[in-house]
Tab-separated table of C-alpha atoms in Angstrom:
chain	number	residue	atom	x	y	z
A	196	UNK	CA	123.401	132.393	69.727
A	197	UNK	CA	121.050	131.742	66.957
A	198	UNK	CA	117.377	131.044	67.149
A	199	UNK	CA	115.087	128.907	64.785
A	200	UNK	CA	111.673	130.680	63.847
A	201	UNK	CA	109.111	129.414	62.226
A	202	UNK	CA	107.066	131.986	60.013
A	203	UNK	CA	103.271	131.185	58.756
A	204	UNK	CA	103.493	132.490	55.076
A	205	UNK	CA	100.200	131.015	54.395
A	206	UNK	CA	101.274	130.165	50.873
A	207	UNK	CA	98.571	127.615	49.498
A	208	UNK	CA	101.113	125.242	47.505
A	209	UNK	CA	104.989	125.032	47.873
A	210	UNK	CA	107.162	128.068	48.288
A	211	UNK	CA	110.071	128.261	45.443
A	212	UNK	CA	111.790	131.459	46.317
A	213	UNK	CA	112.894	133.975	49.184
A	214	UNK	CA	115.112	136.776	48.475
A	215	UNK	CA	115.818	139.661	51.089
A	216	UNK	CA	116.126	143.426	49.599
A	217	UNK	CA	119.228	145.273	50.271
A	218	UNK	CA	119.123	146.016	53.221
A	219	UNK	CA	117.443	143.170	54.398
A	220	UNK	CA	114.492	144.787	56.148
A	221	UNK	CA	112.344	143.268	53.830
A	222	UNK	CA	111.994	139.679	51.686
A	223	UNK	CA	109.869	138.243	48.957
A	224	UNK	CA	108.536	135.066	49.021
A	225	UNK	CA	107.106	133.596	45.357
A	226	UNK	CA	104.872	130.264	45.545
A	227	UNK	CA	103.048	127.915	43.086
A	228	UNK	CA	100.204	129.477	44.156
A	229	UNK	CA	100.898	131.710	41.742
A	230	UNK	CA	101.664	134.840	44.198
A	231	UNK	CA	103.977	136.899	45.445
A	232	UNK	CA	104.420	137.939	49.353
A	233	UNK	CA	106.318	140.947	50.742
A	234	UNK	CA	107.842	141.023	54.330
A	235	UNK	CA	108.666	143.755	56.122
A	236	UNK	CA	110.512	143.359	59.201
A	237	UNK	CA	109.357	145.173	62.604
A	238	UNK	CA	111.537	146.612	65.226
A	239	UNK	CA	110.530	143.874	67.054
A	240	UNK	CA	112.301	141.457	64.641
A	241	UNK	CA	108.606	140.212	63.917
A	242	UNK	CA	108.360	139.315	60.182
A	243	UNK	CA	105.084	140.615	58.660
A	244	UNK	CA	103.478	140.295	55.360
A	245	UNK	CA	102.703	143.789	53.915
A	246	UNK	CA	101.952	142.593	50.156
A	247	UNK	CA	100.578	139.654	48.588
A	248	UNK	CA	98.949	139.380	45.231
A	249	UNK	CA	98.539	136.984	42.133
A	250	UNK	CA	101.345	137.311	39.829
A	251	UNK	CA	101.367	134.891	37.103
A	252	UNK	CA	99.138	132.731	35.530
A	253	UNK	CA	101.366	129.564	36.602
A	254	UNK	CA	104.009	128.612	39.446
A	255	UNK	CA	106.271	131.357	40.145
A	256	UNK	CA	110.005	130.109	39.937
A	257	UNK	CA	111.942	133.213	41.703
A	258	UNK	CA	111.388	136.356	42.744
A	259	UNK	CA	113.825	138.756	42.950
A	260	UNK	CA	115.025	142.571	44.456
A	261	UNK	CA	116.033	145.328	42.331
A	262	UNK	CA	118.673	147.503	43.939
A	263	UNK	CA	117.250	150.092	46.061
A	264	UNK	CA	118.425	153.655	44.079
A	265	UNK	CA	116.267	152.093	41.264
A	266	UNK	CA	113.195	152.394	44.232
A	267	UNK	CA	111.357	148.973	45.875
A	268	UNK	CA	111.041	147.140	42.283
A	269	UNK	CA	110.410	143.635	42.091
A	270	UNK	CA	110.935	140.716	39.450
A	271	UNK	CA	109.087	137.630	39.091
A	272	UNK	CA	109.593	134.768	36.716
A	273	UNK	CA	106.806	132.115	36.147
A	274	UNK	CA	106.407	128.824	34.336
A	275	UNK	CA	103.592	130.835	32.274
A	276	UNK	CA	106.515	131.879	29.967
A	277	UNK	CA	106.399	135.319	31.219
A	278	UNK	CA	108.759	137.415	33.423
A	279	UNK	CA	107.183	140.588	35.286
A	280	UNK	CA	108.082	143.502	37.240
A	281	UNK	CA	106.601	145.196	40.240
A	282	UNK	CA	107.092	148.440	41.756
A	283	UNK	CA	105.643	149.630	45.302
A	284	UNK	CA	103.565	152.786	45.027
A	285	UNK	CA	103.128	154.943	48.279
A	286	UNK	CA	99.531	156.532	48.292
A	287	UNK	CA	99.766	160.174	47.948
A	288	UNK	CA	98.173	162.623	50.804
A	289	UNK	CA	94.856	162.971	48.604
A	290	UNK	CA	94.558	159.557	47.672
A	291	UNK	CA	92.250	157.100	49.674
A	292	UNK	CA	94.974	154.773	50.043
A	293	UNK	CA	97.166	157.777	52.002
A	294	UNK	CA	100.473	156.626	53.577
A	295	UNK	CA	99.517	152.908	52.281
A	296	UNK	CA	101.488	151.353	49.715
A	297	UNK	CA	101.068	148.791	46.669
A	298	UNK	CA	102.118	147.005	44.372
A	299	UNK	CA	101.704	147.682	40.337
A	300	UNK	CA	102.840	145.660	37.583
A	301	UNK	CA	105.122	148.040	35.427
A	302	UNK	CA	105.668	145.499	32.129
A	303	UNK	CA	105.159	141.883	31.403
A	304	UNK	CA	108.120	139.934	29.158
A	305	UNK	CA	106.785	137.648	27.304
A	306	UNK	CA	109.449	136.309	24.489
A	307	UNK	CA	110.302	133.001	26.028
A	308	UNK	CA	108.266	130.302	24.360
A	309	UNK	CA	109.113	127.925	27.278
A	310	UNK	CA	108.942	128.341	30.984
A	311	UNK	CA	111.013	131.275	32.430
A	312	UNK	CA	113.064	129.605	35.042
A	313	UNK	CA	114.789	132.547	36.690
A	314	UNK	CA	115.145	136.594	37.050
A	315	UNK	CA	118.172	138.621	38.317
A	316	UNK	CA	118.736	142.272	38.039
A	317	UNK	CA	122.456	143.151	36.916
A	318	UNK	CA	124.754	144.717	39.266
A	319	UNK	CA	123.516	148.335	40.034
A	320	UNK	CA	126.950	149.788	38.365
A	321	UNK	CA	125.471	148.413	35.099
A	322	UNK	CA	122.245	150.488	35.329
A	323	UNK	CA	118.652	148.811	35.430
A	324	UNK	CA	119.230	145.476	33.702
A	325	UNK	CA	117.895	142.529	33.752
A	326	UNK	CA	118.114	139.053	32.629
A	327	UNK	CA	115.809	136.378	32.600
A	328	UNK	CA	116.582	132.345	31.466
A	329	UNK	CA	114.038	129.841	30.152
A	330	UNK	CA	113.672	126.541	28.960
A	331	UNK	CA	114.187	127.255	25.687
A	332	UNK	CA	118.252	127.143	26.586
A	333	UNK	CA	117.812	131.144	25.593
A	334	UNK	CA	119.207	134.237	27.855
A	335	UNK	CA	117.486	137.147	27.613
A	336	UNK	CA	118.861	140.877	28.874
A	337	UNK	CA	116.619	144.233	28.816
A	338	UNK	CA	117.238	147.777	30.131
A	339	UNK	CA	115.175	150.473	31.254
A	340	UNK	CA	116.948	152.906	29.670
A	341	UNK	CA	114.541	155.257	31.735
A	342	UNK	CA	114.774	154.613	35.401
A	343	UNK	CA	111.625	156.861	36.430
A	344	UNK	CA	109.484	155.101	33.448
A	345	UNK	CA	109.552	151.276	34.316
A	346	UNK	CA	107.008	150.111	32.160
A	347	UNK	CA	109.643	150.683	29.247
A	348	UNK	CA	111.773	147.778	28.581
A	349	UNK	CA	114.038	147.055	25.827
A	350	UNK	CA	115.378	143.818	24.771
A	351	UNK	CA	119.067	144.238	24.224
A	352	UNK	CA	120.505	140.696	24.122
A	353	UNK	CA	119.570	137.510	23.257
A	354	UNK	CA	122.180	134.440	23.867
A	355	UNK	CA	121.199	130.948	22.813
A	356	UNK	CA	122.888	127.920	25.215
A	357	UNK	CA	121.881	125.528	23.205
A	358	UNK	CA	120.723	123.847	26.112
A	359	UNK	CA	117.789	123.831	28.662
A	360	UNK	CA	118.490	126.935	31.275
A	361	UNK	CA	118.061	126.470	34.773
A	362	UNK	CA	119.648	129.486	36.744
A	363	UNK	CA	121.495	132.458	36.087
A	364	UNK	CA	124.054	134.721	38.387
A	365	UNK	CA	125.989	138.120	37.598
A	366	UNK	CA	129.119	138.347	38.530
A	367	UNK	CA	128.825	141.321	40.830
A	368	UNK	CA	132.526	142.677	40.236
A	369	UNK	CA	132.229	146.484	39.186
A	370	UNK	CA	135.815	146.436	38.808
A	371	UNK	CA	136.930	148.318	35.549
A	372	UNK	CA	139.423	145.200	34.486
A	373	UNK	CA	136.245	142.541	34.633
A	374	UNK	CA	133.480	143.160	32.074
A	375	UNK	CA	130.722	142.485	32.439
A	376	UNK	CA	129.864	138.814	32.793
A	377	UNK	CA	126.972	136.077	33.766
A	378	UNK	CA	127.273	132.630	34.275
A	379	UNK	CA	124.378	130.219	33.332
A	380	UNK	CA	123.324	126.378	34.454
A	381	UNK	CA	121.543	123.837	32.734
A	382	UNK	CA	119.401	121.334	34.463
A	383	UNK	CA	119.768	119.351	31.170
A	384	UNK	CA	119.796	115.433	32.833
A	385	UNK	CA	121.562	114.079	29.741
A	386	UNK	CA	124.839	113.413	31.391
A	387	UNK	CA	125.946	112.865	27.417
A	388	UNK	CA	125.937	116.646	27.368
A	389	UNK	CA	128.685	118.013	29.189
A	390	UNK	CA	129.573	121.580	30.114
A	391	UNK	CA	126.253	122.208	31.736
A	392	UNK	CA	127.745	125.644	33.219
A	393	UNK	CA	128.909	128.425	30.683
A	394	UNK	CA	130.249	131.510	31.104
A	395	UNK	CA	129.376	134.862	28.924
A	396	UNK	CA	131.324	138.248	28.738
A	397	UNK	CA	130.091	141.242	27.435
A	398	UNK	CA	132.517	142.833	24.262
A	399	UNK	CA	132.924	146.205	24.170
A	400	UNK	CA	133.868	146.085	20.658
A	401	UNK	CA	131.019	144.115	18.875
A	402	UNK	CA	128.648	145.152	21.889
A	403	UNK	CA	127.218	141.691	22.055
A	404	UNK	CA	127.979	138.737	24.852
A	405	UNK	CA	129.878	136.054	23.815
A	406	UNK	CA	130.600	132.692	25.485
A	407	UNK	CA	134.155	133.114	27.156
A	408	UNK	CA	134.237	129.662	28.960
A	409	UNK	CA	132.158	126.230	29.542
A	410	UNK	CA	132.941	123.911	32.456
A	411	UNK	CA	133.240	120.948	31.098
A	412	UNK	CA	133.648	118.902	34.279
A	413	UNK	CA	130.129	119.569	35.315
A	414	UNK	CA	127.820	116.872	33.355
A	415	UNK	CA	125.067	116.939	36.058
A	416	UNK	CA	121.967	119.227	36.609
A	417	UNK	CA	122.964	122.249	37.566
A	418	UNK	CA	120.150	123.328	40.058
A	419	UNK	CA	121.729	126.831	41.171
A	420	UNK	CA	124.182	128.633	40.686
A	421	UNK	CA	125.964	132.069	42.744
A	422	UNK	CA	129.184	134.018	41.915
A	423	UNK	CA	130.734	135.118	45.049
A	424	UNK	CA	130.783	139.127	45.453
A	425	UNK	CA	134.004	140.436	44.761
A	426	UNK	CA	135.571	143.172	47.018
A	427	UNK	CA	138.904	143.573	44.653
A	428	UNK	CA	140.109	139.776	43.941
A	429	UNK	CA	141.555	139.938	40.396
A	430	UNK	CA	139.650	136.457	39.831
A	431	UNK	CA	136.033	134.792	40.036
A	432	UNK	CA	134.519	132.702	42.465
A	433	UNK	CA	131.557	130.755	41.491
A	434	UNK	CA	129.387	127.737	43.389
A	435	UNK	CA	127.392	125.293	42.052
A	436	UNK	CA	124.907	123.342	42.998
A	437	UNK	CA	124.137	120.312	41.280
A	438	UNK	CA	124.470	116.305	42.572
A	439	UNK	CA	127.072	118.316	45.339
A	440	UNK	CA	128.248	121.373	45.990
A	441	UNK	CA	131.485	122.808	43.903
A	442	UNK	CA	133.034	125.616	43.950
A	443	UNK	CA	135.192	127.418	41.118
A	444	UNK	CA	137.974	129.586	40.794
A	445	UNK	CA	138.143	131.488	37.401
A	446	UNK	CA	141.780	133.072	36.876
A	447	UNK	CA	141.830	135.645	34.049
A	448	UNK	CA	144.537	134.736	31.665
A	449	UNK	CA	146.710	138.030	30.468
A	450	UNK	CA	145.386	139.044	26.935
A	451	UNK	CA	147.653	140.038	24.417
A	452	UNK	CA	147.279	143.806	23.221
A	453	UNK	CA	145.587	143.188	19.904
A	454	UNK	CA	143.606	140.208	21.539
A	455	UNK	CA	139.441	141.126	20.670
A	456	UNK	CA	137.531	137.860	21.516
A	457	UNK	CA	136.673	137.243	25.073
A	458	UNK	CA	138.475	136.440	28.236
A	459	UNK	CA	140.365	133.128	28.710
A	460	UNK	CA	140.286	132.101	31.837
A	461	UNK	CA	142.382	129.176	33.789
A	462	UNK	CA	139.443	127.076	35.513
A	463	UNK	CA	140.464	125.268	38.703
A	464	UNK	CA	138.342	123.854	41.112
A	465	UNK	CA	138.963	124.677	44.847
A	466	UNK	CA	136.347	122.568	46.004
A	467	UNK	CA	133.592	119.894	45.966
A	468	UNK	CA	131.560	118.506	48.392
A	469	UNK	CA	128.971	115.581	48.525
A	470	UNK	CA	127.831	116.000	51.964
A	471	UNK	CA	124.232	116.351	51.376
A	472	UNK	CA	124.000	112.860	49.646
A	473	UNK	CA	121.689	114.325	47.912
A	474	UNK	CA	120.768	116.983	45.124
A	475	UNK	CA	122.079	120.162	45.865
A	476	UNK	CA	118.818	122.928	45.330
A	477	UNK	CA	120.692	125.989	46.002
A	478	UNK	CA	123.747	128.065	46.901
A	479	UNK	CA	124.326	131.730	48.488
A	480	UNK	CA	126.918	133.538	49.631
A	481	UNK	CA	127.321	136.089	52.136
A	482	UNK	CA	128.069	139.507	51.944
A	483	UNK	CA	132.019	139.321	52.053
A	484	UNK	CA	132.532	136.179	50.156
A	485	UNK	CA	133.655	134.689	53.497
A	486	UNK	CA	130.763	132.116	53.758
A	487	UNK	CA	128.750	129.674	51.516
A	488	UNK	CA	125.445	128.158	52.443
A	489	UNK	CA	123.826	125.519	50.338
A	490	UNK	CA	120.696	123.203	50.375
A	491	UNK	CA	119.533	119.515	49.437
A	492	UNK	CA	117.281	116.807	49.817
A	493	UNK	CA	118.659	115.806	53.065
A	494	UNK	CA	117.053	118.406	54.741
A	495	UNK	CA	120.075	120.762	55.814
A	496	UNK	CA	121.701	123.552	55.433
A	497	UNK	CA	125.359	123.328	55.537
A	498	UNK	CA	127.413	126.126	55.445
A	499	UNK	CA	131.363	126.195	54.092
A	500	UNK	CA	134.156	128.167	54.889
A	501	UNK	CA	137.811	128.097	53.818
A	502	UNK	CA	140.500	129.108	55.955
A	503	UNK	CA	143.377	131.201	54.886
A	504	UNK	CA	145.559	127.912	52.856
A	505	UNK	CA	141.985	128.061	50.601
A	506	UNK	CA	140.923	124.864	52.181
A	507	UNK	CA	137.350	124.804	52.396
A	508	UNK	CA	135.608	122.812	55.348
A	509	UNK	CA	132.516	122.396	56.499
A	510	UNK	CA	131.658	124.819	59.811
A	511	UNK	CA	128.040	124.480	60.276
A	512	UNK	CA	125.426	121.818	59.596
A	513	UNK	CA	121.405	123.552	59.930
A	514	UNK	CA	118.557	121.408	60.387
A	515	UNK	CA	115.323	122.095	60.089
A	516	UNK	CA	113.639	122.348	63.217
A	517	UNK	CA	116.596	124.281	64.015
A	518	UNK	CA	117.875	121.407	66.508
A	519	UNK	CA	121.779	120.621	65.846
A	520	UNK	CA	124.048	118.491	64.134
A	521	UNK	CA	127.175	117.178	64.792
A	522	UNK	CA	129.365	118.947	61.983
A	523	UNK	CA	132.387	116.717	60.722
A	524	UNK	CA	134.595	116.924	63.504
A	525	UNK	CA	131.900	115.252	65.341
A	526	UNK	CA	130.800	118.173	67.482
A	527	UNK	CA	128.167	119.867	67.588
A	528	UNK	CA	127.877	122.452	65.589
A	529	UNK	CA	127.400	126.491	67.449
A	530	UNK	CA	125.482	127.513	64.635
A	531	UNK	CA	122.332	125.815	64.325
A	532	UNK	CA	120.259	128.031	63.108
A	533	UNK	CA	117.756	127.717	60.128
A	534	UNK	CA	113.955	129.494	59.979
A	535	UNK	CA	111.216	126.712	59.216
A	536	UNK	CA	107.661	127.450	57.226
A	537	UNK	CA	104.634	126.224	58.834
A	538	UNK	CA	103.048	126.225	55.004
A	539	UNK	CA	103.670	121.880	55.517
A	540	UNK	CA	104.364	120.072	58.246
A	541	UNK	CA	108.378	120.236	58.766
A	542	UNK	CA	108.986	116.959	58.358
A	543	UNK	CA	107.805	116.460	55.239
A	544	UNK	CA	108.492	120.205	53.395
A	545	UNK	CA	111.699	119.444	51.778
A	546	UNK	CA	110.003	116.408	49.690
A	547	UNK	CA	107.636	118.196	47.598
A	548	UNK	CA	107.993	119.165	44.228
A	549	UNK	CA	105.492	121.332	42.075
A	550	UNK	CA	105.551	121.316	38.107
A	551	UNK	CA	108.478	119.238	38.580
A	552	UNK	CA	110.515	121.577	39.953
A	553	UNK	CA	111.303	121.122	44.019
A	554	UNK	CA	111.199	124.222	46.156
A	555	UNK	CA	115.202	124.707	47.968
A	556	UNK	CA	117.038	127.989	49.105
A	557	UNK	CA	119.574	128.859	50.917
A	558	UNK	CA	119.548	132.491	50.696
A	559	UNK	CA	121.649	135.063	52.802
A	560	UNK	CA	120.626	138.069	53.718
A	561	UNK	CA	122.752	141.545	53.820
A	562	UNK	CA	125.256	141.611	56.799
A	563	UNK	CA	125.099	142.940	59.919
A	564	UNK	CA	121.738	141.890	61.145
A	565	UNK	CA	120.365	138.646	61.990
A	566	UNK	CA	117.289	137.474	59.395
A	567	UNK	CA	114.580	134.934	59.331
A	568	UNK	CA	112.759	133.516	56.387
A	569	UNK	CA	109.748	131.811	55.659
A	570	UNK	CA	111.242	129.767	52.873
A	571	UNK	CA	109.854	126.654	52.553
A	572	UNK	CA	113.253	124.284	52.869
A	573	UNK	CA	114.684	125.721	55.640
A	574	UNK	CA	116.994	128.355	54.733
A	575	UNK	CA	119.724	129.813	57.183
A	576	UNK	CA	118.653	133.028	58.749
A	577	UNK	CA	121.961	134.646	59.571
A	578	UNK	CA	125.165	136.828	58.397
């Protein structure tokens, strides 16, 4: 049994972002009031702000979670054209601030020209990396080569997508046969422009990222976008969310033994889905790949599962004032669970837009527990 919670975040303008850490004891919530929240959960299963501070000069696009062997680091991305990241400090036994912790701003990015759209750290097998997308259709990747000095960032790559960039996802696979590889959207509305999701792998030989693949099919805004984790398939799974929900299966195609360029892949897509009559805002799997949640405009959640023929159906419809659907069979649905904000009225939260951008997640949190979140449209609050 699931149970719909509603969580005063006291943001002053719309909420864009909630992401959970690791663990999923703790979220971050980023807001175009130009701040940052942290949430720690109690053993109650209360949620309660621990951290909130002014992070950018402009709306704050995404926030994001560093894995936790780098420590409790933060990134924020901001339509101020910078990127930042945080790091919680624990007062020391002499310090006024003993046993309290807070957060410090180790180095700000700032070599976008446009608006920074959106921040994800690289899978933790790749070290501390991250990579930000702007508006200026260019990705951008730095390390820390030195994981006890964050304040020292390097800019190692710089991709141009010739088009605006919208969202950006790793592909989590740490698998020795998959290099390393991102996939970035464009929210480009020129449906003239086609292939508004490409696909970069890193070369080991010329140590640069090159484009490996561009799916052509996809001509619409591409709002989000989510590769599924990967516990040993020998091929990608990536969702998209744009005028519906899609979902992609990437099938490496066997190089040849003197083959250098990048991966060809055989793109097929397993499934696509225009239940939301809406625009799709964003996509999230859970933990085991099992289960895909996305969001739109008609104020659900709906969450997708595909049986074991690869036929993907819809298994859950969230609304949200956590009251239930009927799902497409016509019954109602057992899970009907989604956490609510109290930053707007409920009715009206999933209509607002800021800097012409409109606040949606659907973000899942790691297994095993059951989550809440104060995100402003409704997110699902399970896995």
């Amino acid at each position: 049994m699931f149970v719909a919670r509603s969580i005063a975040a006291d943001h002053k303008d719309l909420i864009h972002d909630v992401s959970y850490d690791f663990h999923g004891r703790r979220m971050a919530t980023c807001s175009s009031d130009q701040s940052v929240k942290v949430w720690d959960k109690s053993e109650n299963g209360e949620w309660q702000c621990t951290a909130s501070w002014k992070t950018h000069s402009g709306s704050v696009w995404r926030v994001t979670w560093a894995h936790p062997e780098f420590g409790q680091v933060l990134a924020s991305c901001s339509f101020d054209r910078t990127a930042a990241v945080w790091e919680e400090i624990v007062g020391e036994s002499n310090d006024k601030q003993r046993g309290l912790s807070h957060w410090i701003k180790r180095t700000t990015l700032v070599d976008s020209r446009t608006s920074v759209t959106d921040v994800k750290f690289a899978p933790k097998h790749m070290g501390l990396m991250l990579a930000t997308c702007s508006a200026d259709g260019v990705v951008r990747i730095y390390e820390a080569p030195d994981v006890m000095n964050l304040s020292q960032w390097s800019l190692q790559h710089e991709i141009s997508c010739k088009l605006s960039c919208s969202c950006i996802s790793w592909n989590p696979s740490s698998s020795r046969a998959h290099p390393p590889m991102f996939a970035v959207g464009s929210d480009d509305s020129n449906v003239a422009y086609g292939g508004k999701v490409q696909i970069y792998e890193y070369n080991e030989n010329t140590r640069k990222y090159s484009k490996a693949e561009t799916l052509m099919t996809v001509t619409d805004a591409v709002h989000d976008i989510a590769f599924a984790p990967n516990l040993g398939r020998s091929f990608h799974v990536l969702a998209i969310a744009t005028k519906d929900v899609r979902i992609f299966k990437l099938v490496p195609l066997r190089k040849e033994s003197t083959a250098t360029g990048p991966t060809k892949f055989e793109v097929q897509i397993v499934a696509q889905f225009d239940n939301h009559n809406s625009q799709v805002w964003r996509v999230s799997w859970n933990i085991t790949s099992t289960l895909l949640a996305s969001s739109g405009d008609d104020g659900c959640v709906r969450l997708w599962k595909a049986n074991y023929m690869e036929n993907w159906k819809c298994t859950g419809i969230l609304k949200g004032d956590g009251s239930p659907l009927t799902g497409s069979s016509g019954q109602p649905t057992a899970m009907s669970t989604v956490v609510g904000s109290s930053v707007q009225n409920s009715q009206n939260i999933l209509n607002g837009m800021s800097a012409g951008r409109i606040a949606k997640r659907a973000p899942f949190a790691p297994p095993l527990r059951q989550l809440t979140s104060p995100k402003i449209n409704q997110s699902p609050a399970y896995y």
